[in-house]
Coordinates of C-alpha atoms in Angstrom, one line a residue:
M6 CA 97.6 108.0 91.5
A7 CA 97.2 108.2 88.0
E8 CA 99.3 106.0 85.9
K9 CA 102.0 108.9 85.7
N10 CA 102.5 112.1 88.5
Y11 CA 103.5 114.9 87.4
Y12 CA 107.0 115.1 87.1
D13 CA 106.5 112.1 84.8
I14 CA 104.1 114.4 82.7
L15 CA 106.8 117.1 82.4
G16 CA 110.2 114.2 82.5
V17 CA 111.9 115.7 85.4
K18 CA 113.1 114.0 88.5
K19 CA 111.1 114.5 91.5
D20 CA 114.3 117.0 92.9
A21 CA 114.9 118.9 89.5
S22 CA 115.3 122.6 90.2
D23 CA 112.7 125.2 89.4
A24 CA 115.0 126.5 86.6
D25 CA 114.8 123.1 84.7
I26 CA 111.3 122.3 85.5
K27 CA 110.7 125.3 83.7
K28 CA 112.9 124.7 80.6
K29 CA 111.3 121.3 80.5
Y30 CA 107.9 122.8 80.8
R31 CA 108.8 125.3 77.5
K32 CA 109.6 122.7 75.6
L33 CA 106.9 120.5 75.9
V34 CA 104.4 123.5 75.2
R35 CA 106.3 124.1 72.1
Q36 CA 106.0 120.9 71.3
Y37 CA 102.6 119.7 71.6
H38 CA 100.6 123.5 70.8
P39 CA 97.6 122.8 69.3
D40 CA 99.0 124.9 66.7
V41 CA 102.1 123.6 65.6
S42 CA 101.9 119.8 67.0
D43 CA 100.1 116.8 64.6
D44 CA 99.8 115.0 67.5
P45 CA 95.8 114.1 67.4
N46 CA 95.9 114.5 71.2
A47 CA 97.7 117.6 71.4
D48 CA 94.9 119.5 73.5
N49 CA 94.8 117.0 76.3
K50 CA 98.4 116.7 76.4
I51 CA 98.7 120.4 76.3
A52 CA 96.2 120.3 79.8
E53 CA 98.3 117.4 81.3
I54 CA 100.9 119.3 81.1
N55 CA 99.4 122.6 82.1
N56 CA 98.4 121.2 85.0
A57 CA 101.7 119.5 86.1
Y58 CA 103.8 122.5 86.0
E59 CA 100.9 124.7 87.7
T60 CA 101.2 122.2 90.8
I61 CA 105.3 121.8 91.1
R62 CA 106.0 125.2 90.3
D63 CA 104.4 126.9 93.0
K64 CA 106.8 125.5 96.1
D65 CA 103.9 125.2 98.3
K66 CA 101.7 123.2 96.4
R67 CA 104.7 121.0 96.0
A68 CA 105.7 120.5 99.0
E69 CA 101.8 118.7 100.0
Y70 CA 102.1 117.2 96.6
D71 CA 105.2 115.3 97.8
A72 CA 103.9 114.4 100.5
M73 CA 100.9 113.3 98.8
L74 CA 103.3 111.1 96.6
A75 CA 105.3 109.8 99.7
N76 CA 102.6 108.1 101.6
P77 CA 102.4 104.3 100.5
F78 CA 98.2 104.4 100.5
A79 CA 98.0 107.4 97.6
G80 CA 98.8 104.9 94.9
Q81 CA 95.4 102.7 95.9
A82 CA 93.3 105.8 94.8
G83 CA 93.1 104.5 91.1
S84 CA 91.3 101.5 92.0
F85 CA 88.7 103.2 94.0
G86 CA 86.4 104.6 90.7
G87 CA 87.0 107.9 91.5
Q88 CA 84.3 108.4 94.5
S89 CA 85.0 110.6 97.4
A90 CA 84.8 109.5 100.7
G91 CA 81.3 109.5 102.1
T92 CA 79.8 112.2 99.4
G93 CA 79.9 109.5 96.8
Q94 CA 81.3 112.4 93.8
G95 CA 85.0 113.2 93.7
G96 CA 87.4 110.6 95.7
F97 CA 86.2 107.4 97.4
R98 CA 83.9 105.8 99.3
W99 CA 84.1 104.6 102.5
E100 CA 82.6 100.9 101.4
D101 CA 85.5 101.0 99.0
I102 CA 88.3 101.3 101.3
K103 CA 86.3 98.4 103.7
D104 CA 86.3 96.3 100.3
Q105 CA 90.0 96.7 99.7
F106 CA 91.6 96.6 103.2
G107 CA 89.4 94.8 105.1
D108 CA 86.3 95.8 107.9
G109 CA 88.8 95.6 110.5
E110 CA 90.5 97.9 112.9
A111 CA 94.1 97.1 111.6
F112 CA 95.1 94.9 108.3
G113 CA 97.1 92.3 108.7
G114 CA 97.3 91.8 112.5
G115 CA 98.9 95.5 113.4
G116 CA 99.7 97.4 110.8
F117 CA 97.3 100.4 110.6
R118 CA 93.7 101.9 111.7
F119 CA 91.7 103.8 109.0
D120 CA 91.7 106.5 111.5
D121 CA 95.0 106.6 110.7
I122 CA 94.6 107.2 106.4
F123 CA 92.5 110.3 107.0
S124 CA 95.3 111.7 109.6
A125 CA 97.5 111.5 107.2
F126 CA 95.5 113.9 104.6
G127 CA 93.4 116.0 107.1
R128 CA 90.5 114.5 109.8
G129 CA 87.9 116.3 106.9
A130 CA 88.4 113.2 104.6
R131 CA 86.6 110.9 106.2
G132 CA 83.0 111.7 105.5
S133 CA 79.9 110.6 107.4
A134 CA 76.6 108.6 105.9
N135 CA 74.7 111.8 104.9
G136 CA 77.8 113.3 102.8
Q137 CA 78.6 116.0 105.4
A138 CA 82.5 115.9 105.9
G139 CA 83.5 115.6 110.0
G140 CA 86.3 118.4 111.2
R141 CA 88.1 120.1 108.8
S142 CA 86.1 121.1 105.1
Q143 CA 86.9 118.9 102.8
S144 CA 87.8 121.8 99.9
S145 CA 90.7 122.8 102.6
G146 CA 93.2 119.9 101.4
F147 CA 92.9 117.1 99.3
D148 CA 89.8 116.4 96.7
Q149 CA 91.0 113.3 96.2
F150 CA 93.8 110.7 97.1
G151 CA 94.3 111.1 93.1
G152 CA 96.5 113.8 93.5
S153 CA 94.4 117.0 92.6
F154 CA 94.3 120.4 95.2
A155 CA 91.4 121.4 95.9
G156 CA 90.0 123.6 93.0
Q157 CA 93.0 123.0 90.8
D158 CA 91.5 120.7 88.5
N159 CA 88.6 123.2 88.1
K160 CA 90.2 125.9 87.0
G161 CA 90.4 126.6 83.2
Q162 CA 93.1 125.6 80.7
D163 CA 95.7 128.3 80.4
Q164 CA 96.1 129.1 77.0
H165 CA 99.7 130.1 74.3
A166 CA 99.7 132.4 71.6
E167 CA 101.8 134.1 69.3
I168 CA 101.4 138.3 68.8
N169 CA 103.3 140.1 66.2
V170 CA 104.8 143.8 67.7
D171 CA 106.3 146.5 65.4
L172 CA 109.5 147.6 66.8
A173 CA 107.8 151.2 66.6
S174 CA 105.3 150.1 69.3
V175 CA 107.9 148.4 71.2
Y176 CA 109.6 151.7 71.5
S177 CA 106.9 154.0 72.6
G178 CA 104.0 151.3 73.9
D179 CA 100.8 150.8 72.3
D180 CA 97.2 149.4 72.2
Y181 CA 97.0 146.0 70.1
S182 CA 93.9 144.4 69.3
I183 CA 93.9 140.6 68.7
K184 CA 91.4 137.8 67.7
L185 CA 91.2 134.7 69.4
N186 CA 89.4 131.4 69.2
V187 CA 89.3 130.1 72.8
P188 CA 87.6 127.2 73.9
V189 CA 84.8 127.2 75.8
R190 CA 83.4 124.1 78.6
Q191 CA 79.8 123.9 77.9
P192 CA 77.8 122.6 80.5
N193 CA 77.1 119.5 79.3
G194 CA 80.8 119.2 79.3
S195 CA 81.4 119.9 75.8
V196 CA 84.2 122.2 74.5
E197 CA 83.1 124.5 71.8
Y198 CA 85.1 127.1 70.4
D199 CA 84.1 131.0 70.7
N200 CA 85.6 134.1 68.9
K201 CA 87.0 136.4 71.5
T202 CA 88.8 140.2 70.4
L203 CA 90.9 141.1 73.3
K204 CA 92.9 145.2 73.5
I205 CA 96.1 144.7 74.6
K206 CA 98.3 147.2 76.2
I207 CA 101.8 146.6 74.7
P208 CA 104.6 147.4 77.8
K209 CA 107.3 149.7 76.4
G210 CA 110.5 148.2 75.9
I211 CA 109.2 144.6 76.3
T212 CA 112.0 142.7 74.1
D213 CA 111.4 139.7 71.7
G214 CA 110.6 136.2 72.7
K215 CA 108.8 137.5 76.3
Q216 CA 105.3 136.6 77.1
I217 CA 102.8 139.2 78.4
R218 CA 100.3 137.4 80.5
L219 CA 96.5 138.2 80.5
A220 CA 94.8 137.1 83.8
G221 CA 91.7 134.6 83.6
Q222 CA 91.4 135.3 79.4
G223 CA 92.6 131.6 78.8
A224 CA 89.7 128.7 79.0
A225 CA 86.8 128.7 81.0
G226 CA 86.8 127.0 84.8
R227 CA 84.4 124.3 85.0
S228 CA 82.1 123.9 88.3
G229 CA 83.0 127.4 89.1
G230 CA 86.6 127.4 88.8
K231 CA 88.5 130.5 87.9
N232 CA 89.4 131.0 84.2
G233 CA 92.5 130.1 83.0
D234 CA 95.0 132.8 82.2
L235 CA 96.1 133.8 78.8
F236 CA 100.1 134.0 77.8
L237 CA 101.0 136.0 74.8
K238 CA 104.0 135.1 73.3
V239 CA 106.1 139.1 71.8
K240 CA 107.5 138.5 68.2
I241 CA 108.9 142.1 67.5
T242 CA 108.3 142.7 63.7
H243 CA 111.1 144.8 62.1
S244 CA 113.0 145.5 58.3
N245 CA 115.4 143.2 56.7
N246 CA 118.6 145.8 57.9
I247 CA 117.8 145.5 61.7
R248 CA 118.1 142.3 64.0
L249 CA 118.0 142.7 67.9
E250 CA 120.1 140.9 70.2
G251 CA 118.3 141.3 73.4
A252 CA 117.9 145.0 74.1
D253 CA 120.5 145.9 72.1
V254 CA 119.2 146.6 68.3
Y255 CA 121.7 146.4 65.1
Q256 CA 120.7 148.6 61.9
T257 CA 122.4 148.2 59.0
V258 CA 122.9 152.2 57.5
N259 CA 123.8 152.4 53.7
I260 CA 126.7 155.4 53.5
A261 CA 128.2 156.9 50.2
P262 CA 132.1 156.5 49.7
W263 CA 132.9 160.2 50.4
E264 CA 130.6 160.7 53.0
A265 CA 133.2 157.5 54.5
A266 CA 136.0 159.1 53.5
L267 CA 135.4 162.8 54.4
G268 CA 133.2 162.2 57.3
E269 CA 130.2 164.2 57.3
K270 CA 126.9 163.9 59.4
V271 CA 123.9 162.3 57.9
S272 CA 120.2 161.9 59.1
V273 CA 119.6 158.5 59.5
T274 CA 116.1 157.1 60.0
T275 CA 115.8 154.4 62.9
P276 CA 113.5 152.8 65.3
A277 CA 114.3 155.5 68.0
G278 CA 113.3 158.5 65.7
A279 CA 115.4 160.5 62.7
L280 CA 118.7 160.9 64.1
G281 CA 121.9 163.1 63.1
V282 CA 125.0 160.7 62.9
S283 CA 128.6 162.3 62.5
I284 CA 130.5 159.8 60.3
P285 CA 134.2 159.6 60.9
K286 CA 136.9 159.9 59.1
N287 CA 138.0 157.2 56.9
S288 CA 135.2 154.9 58.1
K289 CA 135.2 151.1 56.7
S290 CA 132.2 149.1 55.5
G291 CA 131.2 147.1 58.8
S292 CA 132.3 149.7 61.2
N293 CA 130.2 150.0 63.7
L294 CA 128.8 153.4 65.5
R295 CA 127.6 152.8 69.0
L296 CA 124.5 155.4 70.1
K297 CA 123.9 155.0 74.2
G298 CA 120.3 154.2 75.4
K299 CA 119.1 154.5 71.8
G300 CA 118.4 150.3 71.4
I301 CA 115.1 149.2 73.4
P302 CA 113.7 151.3 76.3
A303 CA 113.8 148.4 78.5
K304 CA 114.4 148.9 82.2
Q305 CA 117.9 148.9 81.1
A306 CA 118.1 150.5 78.0
G307 CA 119.8 148.6 75.2
D308 CA 122.3 150.2 72.5
L309 CA 121.7 151.2 69.2
Y310 CA 124.5 150.2 67.0
L311 CA 125.0 151.6 63.2
I312 CA 126.4 149.4 61.1
L313 CA 128.4 151.3 57.8
N314 CA 127.4 149.7 54.9
I315 CA 129.7 151.8 51.4
V316 CA 127.7 151.6 48.8
N317 CA 129.1 153.0 45.7
P318 CA 127.2 154.9 43.0
D319 CA 126.2 153.1 39.5
V320 CA 128.4 154.5 37.0
S321 CA 125.6 155.6 34.2
T322 CA 126.6 158.6 32.2
E323 CA 130.0 160.1 30.9
D324 CA 130.0 162.5 33.5
A325 CA 129.9 159.7 36.4
K326 CA 132.4 157.8 34.8
E327 CA 135.0 160.7 34.1
A328 CA 134.6 161.4 37.9
Y329 CA 135.6 157.4 38.8
E330 CA 138.6 157.6 36.1
Q331 CA 139.6 161.2 37.9
L332 CA 139.2 159.0 41.6
K333 CA 141.6 156.4 39.6
Q334 CA 144.1 159.0 38.6
A335 CA 144.2 160.6 42.5
F336 CA 144.7 157.8 44.4
A337 CA 147.2 155.8 41.7
D338 CA 149.8 155.6 44.5
T339 CA 147.4 153.6 47.0
V340 CA 148.0 149.5 47.5
I341 CA 145.0 147.8 48.5
S342 CA 145.2 144.2 50.6
R343 CA 143.2 141.4 48.5

């Protein structure tokens, strides 16, 4: 085993819930993402974090990994120099087992037999001299005693990025093009960066902070492994008079004093289009008008709330000043709480 197991890497206990694991994973990704982290080793840490998460997020892989951790001999893998059984690569060598535990049938006079070591991990783990695994294929179980699942280490690293999406596009669904600088592993093992342009369909009704997963668009795999995935976090952009709460949209709308006092029908430009809105009589600044189902058209559509803001016209002419004087006289008996 490596010095840290996957639980240690994510900073969670072995009995942590799926929700706790996901929460911790997201926190670590935000902390060590190369775009925001000052850590010079951020790329390696992200790869380590992703590898750990991809294993213990999966119920079956996690159970298999827990079983490996529980085996008392799994911790010796680090001393075997990363050599595979019988194959000379990837795990450990048969000769190393004999050097480590002795050449007898039993350890310490009746402890364990060498066949028992391999039975815990599948009969195919014990290889013959020519490197051919006996019984079950090695690729169907553990590739190494170090805890890597077959094909797991060959998968390319998942990539995370953020995409700005206009609120209007969220209402209608839209096509976007993005340019990415993607790390690509070369045949010699080095990593070079390649510019890639992707066309993306923005799902109608997606909400702020949700992710779009593009399978196979992450970093290239190694030794024939699958490419990683690309996760795009959606950041919805909008004008300053709008705020979002999930699928609900809150928009501040300016109205004239007489529209608020008398109640009139006005046309308002909203993310849902131009809407005719009836202003109730004697409306006050800060009042909300709820337009049901006019928020973000998610699976459960949100509502659009119009927040009324009464705006007084400028007194820039004599006629305007006279109009305000008349208004003052008309409401001379009005008492305003201050």
